[in-house]
PDB file of C-alpha atoms in Angstrom:
ATOM      1  CA  UNK A 656     142.311  81.397  68.759  1.00 60.00           C
ATOM      2  CA  UNK A 657     146.441  81.321  69.119  1.00 74.00           C
ATOM      3  CA  UNK A 658     147.658  81.225  73.146  1.00 90.00           C
ATOM      4  CA  UNK A 659     148.970  84.974  74.155  1.00 95.00           C
ATOM      5  CA  UNK A 660     152.633  85.333  75.987  1.00 97.00           C
ATOM      6  CA  UNK A 661     151.461  86.472  78.521  1.00 97.00           C
ATOM      7  CA  UNK A 662     153.677  88.828  81.239  1.00 95.00           C
ATOM      8  CA  UNK A 663     152.976  89.728  84.746  1.00 92.00           C
ATOM      9  CA  UNK A 664     153.697  93.395  85.148  1.00 90.00           C
ATOM     10  CA  UNK A 665     154.308  95.215  88.438  1.00 85.00           C
ATOM     11  CA  UNK A 666     155.623  98.599  87.399  1.00 84.00           C
ATOM     12  CA  UNK A 667     160.020  96.803  88.576  1.00 83.00           C
ATOM     13  CA  UNK A 668     162.201  97.456  85.875  1.00 85.00           C
ATOM     14  CA  UNK A 669     162.970  93.392  86.164  1.00 85.00           C
ATOM     15  CA  UNK A 670     158.695  92.757  85.334  1.00 88.00           C
ATOM     16  CA  UNK A 671     159.824  95.360  82.293  1.00 90.00           C
ATOM     17  CA  UNK A 672     162.722  93.480  81.178  1.00 91.00           C
ATOM     18  CA  UNK A 673     159.724  90.772  81.203  1.00 92.00           C
ATOM     19  CA  UNK A 674     157.373  91.924  79.222  1.00 94.00           C
ATOM     20  CA  UNK A 675     161.188  93.056  76.979  1.00 94.00           C
ATOM     21  CA  UNK A 676     162.218  89.816  76.613  1.00 95.00           C
ATOM     22  CA  UNK A 677     158.221  88.555  76.188  1.00 96.00           C
ATOM     23  CA  UNK A 678     157.216  91.100  73.201  1.00 96.00           C
ATOM     24  CA  UNK A 679     160.339  88.827  71.541  1.00 95.00           C
ATOM     25  CA  UNK A 680     158.686  86.524  72.603  1.00 96.00           C
ATOM     26  CA  UNK A 681     155.660  87.065  70.715  1.00 95.00           C
ATOM     27  CA  UNK A 682     157.080  88.347  67.644  1.00 94.00           C
ATOM     28  CA  UNK A 683     158.805  85.148  66.821  1.00 94.00           C
ATOM     29  CA  UNK A 684     155.694  82.894  67.554  1.00 95.00           C
ATOM     30  CA  UNK A 685     153.656  85.481  65.901  1.00 94.00           C
ATOM     31  CA  UNK A 686     151.463  84.808  68.325  1.00 95.00           C
ATOM     32  CA  UNK A 687     150.035  88.365  71.018  1.00 95.00           C
ATOM     33  CA  UNK A 688     150.894  90.184  73.691  1.00 96.00           C
ATOM     34  CA  UNK A 689     148.997  90.342  76.927  1.00 96.00           C
ATOM     35  CA  UNK A 690     149.759  92.130  80.162  1.00 96.00           C
ATOM     36  CA  UNK A 691     148.197  91.208  83.585  1.00 94.00           C
ATOM     37  CA  UNK A 692     148.941  93.441  86.445  1.00 91.00           C
ATOM     38  CA  UNK A 693     147.179  92.017  90.182  1.00 85.00           C
ATOM     39  CA  UNK A 694     146.491  93.706  93.273  1.00 75.00           C
ATOM     40  CA  UNK A 695     144.111  92.489  96.260  1.00 66.00           C
ATOM     41  CA  UNK A 696     141.331  95.454  97.127  1.00 54.00           C
ATOM     42  CA  UNK A 697     140.821  95.145 100.554  1.00 49.00           C
ATOM     43  CA  UNK A 698     139.222  97.660 103.134  1.00 49.00           C
ATOM     44  CA  UNK A 699     141.144 100.072 103.790  1.00 48.00           C
ATOM     45  CA  UNK A 700     141.462 100.786 107.978  1.00 50.00           C
ATOM     46  CA  UNK A 701     141.876 104.829 107.745  1.00 49.00           C
ATOM     47  CA  UNK A 702     142.568 107.314 105.559  1.00 51.00           C
ATOM     48  CA  UNK A 703     146.063 107.190 104.635  1.00 54.00           C
ATOM     49  CA  UNK A 704     145.578 103.457 102.711  1.00 49.00           C
ATOM     50  CA  UNK A 705     145.178 103.755  98.782  1.00 55.00           C
ATOM     51  CA  UNK A 706     141.394 103.449  97.969  1.00 58.00           C
ATOM     52  CA  UNK A 707     140.547 101.120  95.649  1.00 62.00           C
ATOM     53  CA  UNK A 708     139.725 103.587  92.868  1.00 64.00           C
ATOM     54  CA  UNK A 709     143.578 104.373  94.097  1.00 72.00           C
ATOM     55  CA  UNK A 710     144.694 101.379  94.210  1.00 71.00           C
ATOM     56  CA  UNK A 711     143.033 101.029  89.675  1.00 74.00           C
ATOM     57  CA  UNK A 712     144.430 104.434  89.495  1.00 76.00           C
ATOM     58  CA  UNK A 713     148.168 103.877  89.341  1.00 76.00           C
ATOM     59  CA  UNK A 714     147.612  99.610  87.707  1.00 77.00           C
ATOM     60  CA  UNK A 715     146.319 101.646  85.248  1.00 83.00           C
ATOM     61  CA  UNK A 716     149.664 104.200  84.636  1.00 87.00           C
ATOM     62  CA  UNK A 717     151.099 100.816  85.225  1.00 89.00           C
ATOM     63  CA  UNK A 718     150.264  99.098  82.388  1.00 91.00           C
ATOM     64  CA  UNK A 719     150.483 102.381  80.533  1.00 91.00           C
ATOM     65  CA  UNK A 720     153.516 103.170  80.666  1.00 91.00           C
ATOM     66  CA  UNK A 721     154.481  99.912  80.586  1.00 92.00           C
ATOM     67  CA  UNK A 722     152.555  99.290  76.821  1.00 91.00           C
ATOM     68  CA  UNK A 723     153.739 102.100  75.200  1.00 91.00           C
ATOM     69  CA  UNK A 724     157.612 101.770  76.463  1.00 90.00           C
ATOM     70  CA  UNK A 725     157.241  98.259  74.743  1.00 92.00           C
ATOM     71  CA  UNK A 726     155.730 101.123  71.583  1.00 88.00           C
ATOM     72  CA  UNK A 727     158.574 102.228  70.924  1.00 88.00           C
ATOM     73  CA  UNK A 728     160.882  99.472  70.499  1.00 86.00           C
ATOM     74  CA  UNK A 729     157.950  97.163  68.981  1.00 84.00           C
ATOM     75  CA  UNK A 730     156.235  99.514  66.376  1.00 87.00           C
ATOM     76  CA  UNK A 731     153.878  96.085  65.184  1.00 85.00           C
ATOM     77  CA  UNK A 732     153.123  95.769  68.291  1.00 89.00           C
ATOM     78  CA  UNK A 733     149.781  95.317  69.694  1.00 91.00           C
ATOM     79  CA  UNK A 734     149.598  94.305  73.472  1.00 94.00           C
ATOM     80  CA  UNK A 735     146.263  93.376  75.140  1.00 94.00           C
ATOM     81  CA  UNK A 736     146.815  94.391  78.592  1.00 92.00           C
ATOM     82  CA  UNK A 737     144.811  93.512  82.157  1.00 91.00           C
ATOM     83  CA  UNK A 738     144.451  95.232  85.746  1.00 89.00           C
ATOM     84  CA  UNK A 739     142.367  92.311  87.553  1.00 88.00           C
ATOM     85  CA  UNK A 740     141.903  92.841  91.891  1.00 84.00           C
ATOM     86  CA  UNK A 741     143.163  89.611  92.954  1.00 86.00           C
ATOM     87  CA  UNK A 742     145.258  87.681  94.159  1.00 85.00           C
ATOM     88  CA  UNK A 743     148.755  87.851  92.562  1.00 86.00           C
ATOM     89  CA  UNK A 744     148.875  84.263  92.132  1.00 89.00           C
ATOM     90  CA  UNK A 745     145.753  83.467  91.715  1.00 92.00           C
ATOM     91  CA  UNK A 746     145.416  85.710  88.161  1.00 93.00           C
ATOM     92  CA  UNK A 747     148.158  84.720  87.628  1.00 93.00           C
ATOM     93  CA  UNK A 748     147.701  81.040  87.517  1.00 94.00           C
ATOM     94  CA  UNK A 749     144.201  81.799  85.773  1.00 94.00           C
ATOM     95  CA  UNK A 750     146.449  83.921  82.632  1.00 94.00           C
ATOM     96  CA  UNK A 751     149.034  81.038  82.244  1.00 95.00           C
ATOM     97  CA  UNK A 752     145.803  78.911  81.466  1.00 94.00           C
ATOM     98  CA  UNK A 753     145.855  80.644  77.589  1.00 91.00           C
ATOM     99  CA  UNK A 754     149.165  81.345  77.315  1.00 96.00           C
ATOM    100  CA  UNK A 755     152.462  80.252  75.382  1.00 96.00           C
ATOM    101  CA  UNK A 756     153.991  80.880  77.784  1.00 97.00           C
ATOM    102  CA  UNK A 757     153.930  82.693  81.545  1.00 97.00           C
ATOM    103  CA  UNK A 758     157.022  85.838  82.009  1.00 95.00           C
ATOM    104  CA  UNK A 759     157.752  86.704  84.860  1.00 92.00           C
ATOM    105  CA  UNK A 760     160.215  89.592  86.576  1.00 87.00           C
ATOM    106  CA  UNK A 761     163.030  87.548  88.392  1.00 80.00           C
ATOM    107  CA  UNK A 762     166.378  88.395  90.925  1.00 65.00           C
ATOM    108  CA  UNK A 763     166.759  85.351  91.410  1.00 54.00           C
ATOM    109  CA  UNK A 764     165.243  83.243  94.091  1.00 44.00           C
ATOM    110  CA  UNK A 765     166.956  85.119  97.036  1.00 42.00           C
ATOM    111  CA  UNK A 766     164.787  88.708  96.200  1.00 40.00           C
ATOM    112  CA  UNK A 767     161.787  88.879  93.433  1.00 41.00           C
ATOM    113  CA  UNK A 768     160.662  92.185  92.685  1.00 41.00           C
ATOM    114  CA  UNK A 769     156.757  93.751  93.021  1.00 43.00           C
ATOM    115  CA  UNK A 770     153.974  91.444  93.115  1.00 41.00           C
ATOM    116  CA  UNK A 771     156.297  88.483  92.608  1.00 45.00           C
ATOM    117  CA  UNK A 772     158.470  87.935  95.480  1.00 43.00           C
ATOM    118  CA  UNK A 773     159.205  84.775  97.023  1.00 54.00           C
ATOM    119  CA  UNK A 774     156.997  82.013  97.939  1.00 65.00           C
ATOM    120  CA  UNK A 775     153.913  84.105  95.112  1.00 71.00           C
ATOM    121  CA  UNK A 776     156.820  82.736  92.548  1.00 73.00           C
ATOM    122  CA  UNK A 777     157.623  79.972  93.649  1.00 79.00           C
ATOM    123  CA  UNK A 778     153.871  78.735  93.720  1.00 84.00           C
ATOM    124  CA  UNK A 779     153.179  80.668  90.479  1.00 91.00           C
ATOM    125  CA  UNK A 780     155.815  78.255  88.390  1.00 91.00           C
ATOM    126  CA  UNK A 781     155.213  75.076  91.154  1.00 90.00           C
ATOM    127  CA  UNK A 782     151.096  75.116  90.597  1.00 91.00           C
ATOM    128  CA  UNK A 783     150.861  76.906  86.661  1.00 94.00           C
ATOM    129  CA  UNK A 784     149.766  74.742  84.087  1.00 93.00           C
ATOM    130  CA  UNK A 785     151.055  75.757  81.531  1.00 95.00           C
ATOM    131  CA  UNK A 786     155.482  76.713  80.795  1.00 96.00           C
ATOM    132  CA  UNK A 787     157.133  79.401  83.035  1.00 96.00           C
ATOM    133  CA  UNK A 788     159.789  81.796  81.380  1.00 94.00           C
ATOM    134  CA  UNK A 789     161.240  83.568  84.300  1.00 92.00           C
ATOM    135  CA  UNK A 790     163.732  86.882  83.160  1.00 91.00           C
ATOM    136  CA  UNK A 791     166.302  88.955  84.751  1.00 83.00           C
ATOM    137  CA  UNK A 792     166.737  92.625  84.494  1.00 77.00           C
ATOM    138  CA  UNK A 793     169.774  93.679  81.805  1.00 66.00           C
ATOM    139  CA  UNK A 794     172.715  93.887  84.405  1.00 57.00           C
ATOM    140  CA  UNK A 795     171.269  91.505  87.088  1.00 49.00           C
ATOM    141  CA  UNK A 796     172.741  88.805  86.251  1.00 43.00           C
ATOM    142  CA  UNK A 797     176.621  90.459  87.144  1.00 36.00           C
ATOM    143  CA  UNK A 798     175.129  90.021  91.109  1.00 33.00           C
ATOM    144  CA  UNK A 799     173.917  87.270  90.973  1.00 37.00           C
ATOM    145  CA  UNK A 800     176.249  85.311  89.788  1.00 39.00           C
ATOM    146  CA  UNK A 801     176.377  81.485  90.019  1.00 39.00           C
ATOM    147  CA  UNK A 802     178.961  80.300  93.751  1.00 38.00           C
ATOM    148  CA  UNK A 803     182.522  79.222  92.991  1.00 38.00           C
ATOM    149  CA  UNK A 804     180.544  75.553  93.511  1.00 39.00           C
ATOM    150  CA  UNK A 805     178.984  76.368  90.143  1.00 39.00           C
ATOM    151  CA  UNK A 806     181.280  78.025  88.246  1.00 37.00           C
ATOM    152  CA  UNK A 807     181.976  77.030  84.334  1.00 39.00           C
ATOM    153  CA  UNK A 808     185.318  75.979  84.356  1.00 40.00           C
ATOM    154  CA  UNK A 809     184.680  76.389  80.744  1.00 40.00           C
ATOM    155  CA  UNK A 810     181.732  78.094  79.153  1.00 43.00           C
ATOM    156  CA  UNK A 811     180.763  77.240  76.508  1.00 47.00           C
ATOM    157  CA  UNK A 812     179.912  79.815  75.136  1.00 51.00           C
ATOM    158  CA  UNK A 813     176.899  78.243  72.777  1.00 65.00           C
ATOM    159  CA  UNK A 814     173.857  80.241  71.197  1.00 90.00           C
ATOM    160  CA  UNK A 815     172.007  77.431  70.981  1.00 96.00           C
ATOM    161  CA  UNK A 816     168.755  77.154  73.349  1.00 98.00           C
ATOM    162  CA  UNK A 817     169.287  74.340  76.525  1.00 98.00           C
ATOM    163  CA  UNK A 818     167.222  71.878  77.496  1.00 98.00           C
ATOM    164  CA  UNK A 819     168.397  69.029  81.011  1.00 96.00           C
ATOM    165  CA  UNK A 820     166.017  66.223  80.900  1.00 95.00           C
ATOM    166  CA  UNK A 821     165.702  64.130  83.213  1.00 90.00           C
ATOM    167  CA  UNK A 822     165.625  60.237  81.693  1.00 89.00           C
ATOM    168  CA  UNK A 823     163.945  58.545  84.849  1.00 85.00           C
ATOM    169  CA  UNK A 824     160.616  60.338  83.771  1.00 81.00           C
ATOM    170  CA  UNK A 825     157.962  61.083  80.897  1.00 77.00           C
ATOM    171  CA  UNK A 826     160.237  64.563  79.250  1.00 84.00           C
ATOM    172  CA  UNK A 827     157.649  64.577  76.320  1.00 93.00           C
ATOM    173  CA  UNK A 828     155.605  67.928  77.566  1.00 95.00           C
ATOM    174  CA  UNK A 829     160.055  69.555  78.035  1.00 96.00           C
ATOM    175  CA  UNK A 830     160.975  68.301  74.672  1.00 96.00           C
ATOM    176  CA  UNK A 831     158.712  69.736  72.533  1.00 97.00           C
ATOM    177  CA  UNK A 832     158.069  73.197  74.323  1.00 97.00           C
ATOM    178  CA  UNK A 833     162.505  72.676  73.913  1.00 98.00           C
ATOM    179  CA  UNK A 834     162.585  72.886  70.382  1.00 98.00           C
ATOM    180  CA  UNK A 835     160.058  75.130  69.394  1.00 97.00           C
ATOM    181  CA  UNK A 836     161.910  77.554  71.207  1.00 97.00           C
ATOM    182  CA  UNK A 837     165.528  77.061  68.515  1.00 97.00           C
ATOM    183  CA  UNK A 838     163.316  76.422  65.900  1.00 97.00           C
ATOM    184  CA  UNK A 839     161.688  79.979  65.388  1.00 96.00           C
ATOM    185  CA  UNK A 840     165.115  81.457  66.925  1.00 96.00           C
ATOM    186  CA  UNK A 841     166.273  79.764  63.901  1.00 96.00           C
ATOM    187  CA  UNK A 842     169.795  78.177  66.252  1.00 97.00           C
ATOM    188  CA  UNK A 843     169.978  75.126  66.943  1.00 97.00           C
ATOM    189  CA  UNK A 844     168.953  72.636  70.693  1.00 98.00           C
ATOM    190  CA  UNK A 845     171.655  70.999  73.232  1.00 98.00           C
ATOM    191  CA  UNK A 846     169.582  68.634  75.131  1.00 97.00           C
ATOM    192  CA  UNK A 847     171.734  67.519  79.080  1.00 97.00           C
ATOM    193  CA  UNK A 848     171.430  64.460  81.077  1.00 95.00           C
ATOM    194  CA  UNK A 849     173.882  65.173  84.061  1.00 92.00           C
ATOM    195  CA  UNK A 850     174.043  61.929  85.938  1.00 88.00           C
ATOM    196  CA  UNK A 851     175.923  60.794  89.154  1.00 83.00           C
ATOM    197  CA  UNK A 852     177.207  57.137  90.793  1.00 78.00           C
ATOM    198  CA  UNK A 853     175.520  55.279  92.672  1.00 74.00           C
ATOM    199  CA  UNK A 854     175.969  55.218  96.402  1.00 65.00           C
ATOM    200  CA  UNK A 855     177.446  52.274  95.699  1.00 60.00           C
ATOM    201  CA  UNK A 856     180.926  53.603  94.012  1.00 57.00           C
ATOM    202  CA  UNK A 857     181.778  56.027  96.584  1.00 57.00           C
ATOM    203  CA  UNK A 858     181.510  53.065  99.091  1.00 53.00           C
ATOM    204  CA  UNK A 859     183.692  50.758  96.915  1.00 50.00           C
ATOM    205  CA  UNK A 860     186.236  53.695  95.886  1.00 52.00           C
ATOM    206  CA  UNK A 861     186.775  54.502  99.834  1.00 55.00           C
ATOM    207  CA  UNK A 862     187.520  51.193 100.464  1.00 53.00           C
ATOM    208  CA  UNK A 863     190.434  50.815  98.735  1.00 54.00           C
ATOM    209  CA  UNK A 864     188.715  49.462  95.134  1.00 58.00           C
ATOM    210  CA  UNK A 865     189.295  50.990  91.035  1.00 52.00           C
ATOM    211  CA  UNK A 866     185.737  51.534  90.256  1.00 59.00           C
ATOM    212  CA  UNK A 867     185.706  51.467  86.179  1.00 59.00           C
ATOM    213  CA  UNK A 868     182.312  53.540  86.005  1.00 68.00           C
ATOM    214  CA  UNK A 869     182.922  53.795  81.826  1.00 79.00           C
ATOM    215  CA  UNK A 870     180.294  50.828  81.504  1.00 80.00           C
ATOM    216  CA  UNK A 871     177.963  53.375  83.348  1.00 83.00           C
ATOM    217  CA  UNK A 872     178.865  56.512  81.303  1.00 86.00           C
ATOM    218  CA  UNK A 873     177.801  53.945  78.347  1.00 91.00           C
ATOM    219  CA  UNK A 874     174.487  53.202  79.287  1.00 90.00           C
ATOM    220  CA  UNK A 875     173.321  56.637  79.618  1.00 91.00           C
ATOM    221  CA  UNK A 876     174.720  57.892  76.136  1.00 94.00           C
ATOM    222  CA  UNK A 877     172.565  54.754  75.066  1.00 94.00           C
ATOM    223  CA  UNK A 878     169.648  56.311  76.856  1.00 94.00           C
ATOM    224  CA  UNK A 879     169.924  59.335  76.551  1.00 96.00           C
ATOM    225  CA  UNK A 880     170.030  58.966  72.547  1.00 95.00           C
ATOM    226  CA  UNK A 881     167.693  56.918  72.568  1.00 95.00           C
ATOM    227  CA  UNK A 882     164.753  59.399  74.168  1.00 94.00           C
ATOM    228  CA  UNK A 883     165.925  62.235  72.046  1.00 96.00           C
ATOM    229  CA  UNK A 884     166.130  60.258  68.397  1.00 96.00           C
ATOM    230  CA  UNK A 885     162.441  60.911  67.507  1.00 96.00           C
ATOM    231  CA  UNK A 886     162.795  64.102  68.528  1.00 96.00           C
ATOM    232  CA  UNK A 887     165.531  64.790  66.182  1.00 96.00           C
ATOM    233  CA  UNK A 888     163.762  62.862  63.336  1.00 97.00           C
ATOM    234  CA  UNK A 889     160.516  65.059  63.877  1.00 96.00           C
ATOM    235  CA  UNK A 890     162.494  67.383  63.575  1.00 97.00           C
ATOM    236  CA  UNK A 891     165.372  67.730  60.864  1.00 96.00           C
ATOM    237  CA  UNK A 892     165.372  71.248  60.481  1.00 96.00           C
ATOM    238  CA  UNK A 893     167.291  72.271  64.058  1.00 97.00           C
ATOM    239  CA  UNK A 894     170.361  70.881  64.833  1.00 97.00           C
ATOM    240  CA  UNK A 895     170.811  68.951  66.942  1.00 97.00           C
ATOM    241  CA  UNK A 896     173.570  67.738  70.237  1.00 96.00           C
ATOM    242  CA  UNK A 897     173.437  65.283  72.926  1.00 96.00           C
ATOM    243  CA  UNK A 898     175.406  65.637  75.835  1.00 95.00           C
ATOM    244  CA  UNK A 899     175.241  62.713  79.146  1.00 94.00           C
ATOM    245  CA  UNK A 900     178.153  64.351  81.580  1.00 93.00           C
ATOM    246  CA  UNK A 901     178.530  63.562  85.095  1.00 90.00           C
ATOM    247  CA  UNK A 902     178.438  65.168  88.120  1.00 87.00           C
ATOM    248  CA  UNK A 903     175.375  67.552  89.548  1.00 89.00           C
ATOM    249  CA  UNK A 904     172.906  68.227  86.659  1.00 92.00           C
ATOM    250  CA  UNK A 905     172.163  71.485  88.345  1.00 93.00           C
ATOM    251  CA  UNK A 906     176.321  72.931  87.660  1.00 93.00           C
ATOM    252  CA  UNK A 907     176.378  71.534  83.868  1.00 94.00           C
ATOM    253  CA  UNK A 908     172.933  73.389  82.979  1.00 95.00           C
ATOM    254  CA  UNK A 909     174.618  75.598  84.711  1.00 94.00           C
ATOM    255  CA  UNK A 910     178.147  75.985  83.326  1.00 94.00           C
ATOM    256  CA  UNK A 911     175.237  76.146  79.798  1.00 95.00           C
ATOM    257  CA  UNK A 912     172.762  78.454  79.692  1.00 95.00           C
ATOM    258  CA  UNK A 913     175.687  80.844  79.704  1.00 94.00           C
ATOM    259  CA  UNK A 914     175.609  82.950  76.903  1.00 93.00           C
ATOM    260  CA  UNK A 915     172.038  80.307  75.277  1.00 96.00           C
ATOM    261  CA  UNK A 916     169.534  82.205  74.646  1.00 96.00           C
ATOM    262  CA  UNK A 917     166.769  80.367  76.590  1.00 97.00           C
ATOM    263  CA  UNK A 918     167.186  77.453  79.166  1.00 97.00           C
ATOM    264  CA  UNK A 919     164.553  75.171  79.558  1.00 98.00           C
ATOM    265  CA  UNK A 920     163.950  72.667  82.177  1.00 96.00           C
ATOM    266  CA  UNK A 921     161.053  70.310  83.319  1.00 93.00           C
ATOM    267  CA  UNK A 922     159.125  70.348  86.465  1.00 90.00           C
ATOM    268  CA  UNK A 923     156.879  67.757  87.270  1.00 84.00           C
ATOM    269  CA  UNK A 924     153.227  67.484  87.838  1.00 73.00           C
ATOM    270  CA  UNK A 925     152.103  66.258  91.668  1.00 63.00           C
ATOM    271  CA  UNK A 926     151.231  66.939  94.796  1.00 56.00           C
ATOM    272  CA  UNK A 927     152.277  65.620  97.966  1.00 54.00           C
ATOM    273  CA  UNK A 928     151.202  66.527 101.797  1.00 49.00           C
ATOM    274  CA  UNK A 929     152.798  69.520 101.509  1.00 51.00           C
ATOM    275  CA  UNK A 930     150.774  70.727  98.397  1.00 52.00           C
ATOM    276  CA  UNK A 931     153.022  71.813  95.153  1.00 55.00           C
ATOM    277  CA  UNK A 932     156.744  71.942  94.823  1.00 65.00           C
ATOM    278  CA  UNK A 933     160.087  72.104  92.880  1.00 77.00           C
ATOM    279  CA  UNK A 934     163.001  69.681  92.552  1.00 81.00           C
ATOM    280  CA  UNK A 935     166.591  70.911  94.172  1.00 84.00           C
ATOM    281  CA  UNK A 936     167.404  70.673  90.281  1.00 88.00           C
ATOM    282  CA  UNK A 937     164.592  73.708  89.164  1.00 88.00           C
ATOM    283  CA  UNK A 938     165.924  75.982  92.562  1.00 85.00           C
ATOM    284  CA  UNK A 939     169.229  75.495  91.425  1.00 87.00           C
ATOM    285  CA  UNK A 940     169.010  76.114  87.297  1.00 90.00           C
ATOM    286  CA  UNK A 941     166.364  79.158  88.721  1.00 87.00           C
ATOM    287  CA  UNK A 942     168.607  81.251  91.170  1.00 84.00           C
ATOM    288  CA  UNK A 943     171.896  80.424  89.213  1.00 87.00           C
ATOM    289  CA  UNK A 944     170.971  80.373  85.259  1.00 91.00           C
ATOM    290  CA  UNK A 945     172.966  83.126  83.223  1.00 91.00           C
ATOM    291  CA  UNK A 946     170.248  82.886  80.746  1.00 94.00           C
ATOM    292  CA  UNK A 947     166.115  83.356  80.877  1.00 94.00           C
ATOM    293  CA  UNK A 948     164.610  80.062  82.634  1.00 94.00           C
ATOM    294  CA  UNK A 949     161.900  78.138  80.834  1.00 96.00           C
ATOM    295  CA  UNK A 950     160.182  75.667  83.213  1.00 95.00           C
ATOM    296  CA  UNK A 951     157.463  73.447  81.840  1.00 96.00           C
ATOM    297  CA  UNK A 952     155.244  71.241  83.700  1.00 93.00           C
ATOM    298  CA  UNK A 953     154.750  67.706  82.411  1.00 87.00           C
ATOM    299  CA  UNK A 954     153.351  64.799  82.889  1.00 79.00           C
TER     300      UNK A 954
END
């Protein structure tokens, strides 16, 4: 049975935008669309608190309204829906297990709507066993435009899918997802690797030494080519370009996200004494990217 594109619904404009994006994704990938609404019941301490039946009623209304809206713009779709009386994190993580991608609505990390709020969203993205897509509501991009330090110096406006790669770690799952995203859209793939100079360069520059970093640039370009070429050979139908760029990876990825249909980044599956967590690149990209972001777990 094909994995579904699953989307978390809470009735907010952000989740409805995510549902529309997920519907397109399900059509492109020729897989089912599944809508999930999660709520956690607790005993009502007073008569003013909604009962579990009331909660169920509202959950059903939210899902029916979403399905009706999707049906108007995608009459060929026959989405399934599910309401779950469970904590949002647990419900969404469970839904992710059988999904091509789990899609959530987002206004940026500083403010996510409905049940996808703060630590809930971060915990889902950080722990989901499958890719998670974050989609902003239409019209939110200007509100969450990148700060001056991250603004594009000359946005490409490319319609290619963009993928950021960390050559220090295996990225097969990330590359595989990115190539598939480009293929189903009939567009190219832009592979971006950002790197910074070693600290020894800064020390030498501070001492007045003239720095020649051309060898490092060539080494990074060769490493990127070595990582990309096998995927290029396996996917001759996808036009690929690769860029190895000096500077903070977040700034370059944010720049390339302008006009892109999707930005793909990886998340290493790891644990620490403080639990699962996301890296600084993922945080920065999720907050500032100008297009939907897919976070793909990899070993």
